[in-house]
XYZ file of N, CA and C in Angstrom:
180
model
N -19.456 4.100 -2.424
C -18.549 4.658 -3.415
C -17.970 3.511 -4.242
N -17.975 3.689 -5.535
C -17.441 2.701 -6.463
C -15.911 2.732 -6.441
N -15.290 1.563 -6.351
C -13.836 1.469 -6.373
C -13.344 1.307 -7.806
N -12.177 1.859 -8.073
C -11.542 1.603 -9.367
C -11.025 0.168 -9.360
N -10.655 -0.332 -10.529
C -10.115 -1.690 -10.624
C -8.834 -1.815 -9.800
N -8.011 -0.774 -9.830
C -6.766 -0.786 -9.043
C -7.074 -0.830 -7.545
N -8.000 0.006 -7.094
C -8.354 0.032 -5.674
C -8.929 -1.318 -5.243
N -9.750 -1.921 -6.084
C -10.303 -3.229 -5.752
C -9.198 -4.279 -5.671
N -8.176 -4.138 -6.499
C -7.062 -5.094 -6.436
C -6.310 -4.952 -5.110
N -6.223 -3.724 -4.579
C -5.604 -3.525 -3.268
C -6.429 -4.208 -2.175
N -7.728 -4.035 -2.234
C -8.619 -4.667 -1.263
C -8.490 -6.191 -1.355
N -8.493 -6.695 -2.571
C -8.366 -8.142 -2.765
C -7.050 -8.664 -2.204
N -5.968 -7.908 -2.413
C -4.659 -8.315 -1.916
C -4.656 -8.384 -0.388
N -5.139 -7.325 0.248
C -5.178 -7.300 1.715
C -6.081 -8.415 2.229
N -7.205 -8.597 1.583
C -8.157 -9.627 1.981
C -7.540 -11.014 1.859
N -6.722 -11.222 0.842
C -6.084 -12.525 0.622
C -5.010 -12.815 1.661
N -4.272 -11.793 2.064
C -3.114 -12.001 2.925
C -3.359 -11.689 4.396
N -4.577 -11.383 4.753
C -4.934 -11.145 6.155
C -6.264 -11.831 6.433
N -6.723 -11.693 7.623
C -8.052 -12.205 7.979
C -9.015 -11.051 8.247
N -8.749 -9.910 7.615
C -9.547 -8.718 7.891
C -10.943 -8.771 7.271
N -11.123 -9.479 6.199
C -12.389 -9.454 5.480
C -12.491 -8.199 4.631
N -13.570 -8.072 3.919
C -13.754 -6.955 2.982
C -13.745 -5.602 3.701
N -14.565 -5.460 4.723
C -14.657 -4.176 5.438
C -13.359 -3.888 6.187
N -12.793 -4.886 6.821
C -11.529 -4.702 7.517
C -10.409 -4.302 6.581
N -10.432 -4.844 5.364
C -9.425 -4.476 4.369
C -9.559 -3.010 3.986
N -10.786 -2.535 3.840
C -11.019 -1.111 3.554
C -10.485 -0.253 4.696
N -10.756 -0.658 5.916
C -10.305 0.116 7.077
C -8.777 0.123 7.160
N -8.147 -1.019 6.886
C -6.691 -1.085 6.889
C -6.109 -0.145 5.847
N -6.649 -0.191 4.635
C -6.149 0.675 3.566
C -6.405 2.146 3.882
N -7.535 2.454 4.517
C -7.799 3.833 4.948
C -6.711 4.334 5.896
N -6.208 3.443 6.754
C -5.208 3.856 7.738
C -3.805 3.940 7.151
N -3.563 3.308 6.009
C -2.208 3.236 5.449
C -1.975 4.114 4.224
N -3.004 4.369 3.470
C -2.830 5.029 2.169
C -3.395 6.436 2.156
N -3.137 7.118 1.062
C -3.661 8.472 0.866
C -5.192 8.427 0.891
N -5.812 9.521 1.313
C -7.276 9.547 1.418
C -8.000 9.222 0.102
N -7.337 9.423 -1.030
C -8.006 9.206 -2.312
C -7.717 7.822 -2.913
N -7.305 6.855 -2.107
C -6.902 5.563 -2.654
C -8.032 4.880 -3.421
N -9.266 5.139 -3.060
C -10.398 4.501 -3.758
C -10.569 4.986 -5.196
N -10.048 6.172 -5.512
C -10.161 6.708 -6.869
C -8.888 6.519 -7.701
N -7.838 5.980 -7.103
C -6.568 5.838 -7.821
C -6.712 4.826 -8.958
N -6.116 5.158 -10.093
C -6.173 4.290 -11.268
C -4.961 3.370 -11.367
N -3.853 3.764 -10.725
C -2.614 2.994 -10.785
C -1.755 3.352 -9.583
N -0.762 2.536 -9.359
C 0.176 2.798 -8.274
C 0.887 4.113 -8.532
N 1.013 4.966 -7.519
C 1.715 6.238 -7.724
C 3.198 6.001 -7.979
N 3.809 6.943 -8.667
C 5.245 6.865 -8.908
C 5.975 6.935 -7.571
N 6.981 6.124 -7.453
C 7.783 6.118 -6.225
C 8.810 7.236 -6.292
N 9.081 7.870 -5.160
C 10.178 8.841 -5.136
C 11.494 8.087 -5.310
N 12.549 8.795 -5.434
C 13.858 8.158 -5.559
C 14.094 7.295 -4.329
N 14.461 6.064 -4.575
C 14.673 5.115 -3.492
C 16.122 4.656 -3.528
N 16.749 4.624 -2.389
C 18.136 4.167 -2.305
C 18.243 3.004 -1.341
N 19.361 2.360 -1.391
C 19.607 1.272 -0.452
C 20.817 1.622 0.388
N 20.934 0.972 1.501
C 22.035 1.226 2.405
C 22.529 -0.119 2.913
N 23.819 -0.344 2.856
C 24.381 -1.622 3.290
C 24.648 -1.666 4.788
N 24.325 -0.608 5.507
C 24.502 -0.569 6.946
C 25.874 -0.130 7.391
N 26.714 0.239 6.456
C 28.071 0.654 6.788
C 28.243 2.110 6.413
N 28.680 2.914 7.363
C 28.951 4.319 7.066
C 30.169 4.413 6.160
N 30.226 5.440 5.308
C 31.350 5.604 4.391
C 32.697 5.640 5.109
N 32.731 6.268 6.280
C 34.006 6.385 6.987
C 34.384 5.103 7.739
N 33.519 4.105 7.754
C 33.808 2.846 8.419
C 34.405 1.816 7.474
N 34.400 2.081 6.175
C 34.865 1.085 5.198
C 36.352 0.976 5.163
């Protein structure tokens, strides 16, 4: 299966920062990402993300 440029960049990134190699990088991405990651053209939009300072409101 042909990878999109974005998918290949994911493989390259994993390959650069691990010792998995090309096939291992594919297997790692298979275990972490959506099943269609090989056809993705761009990073999906992130849902609303918040931060937490570790303190409950009633503890301040």
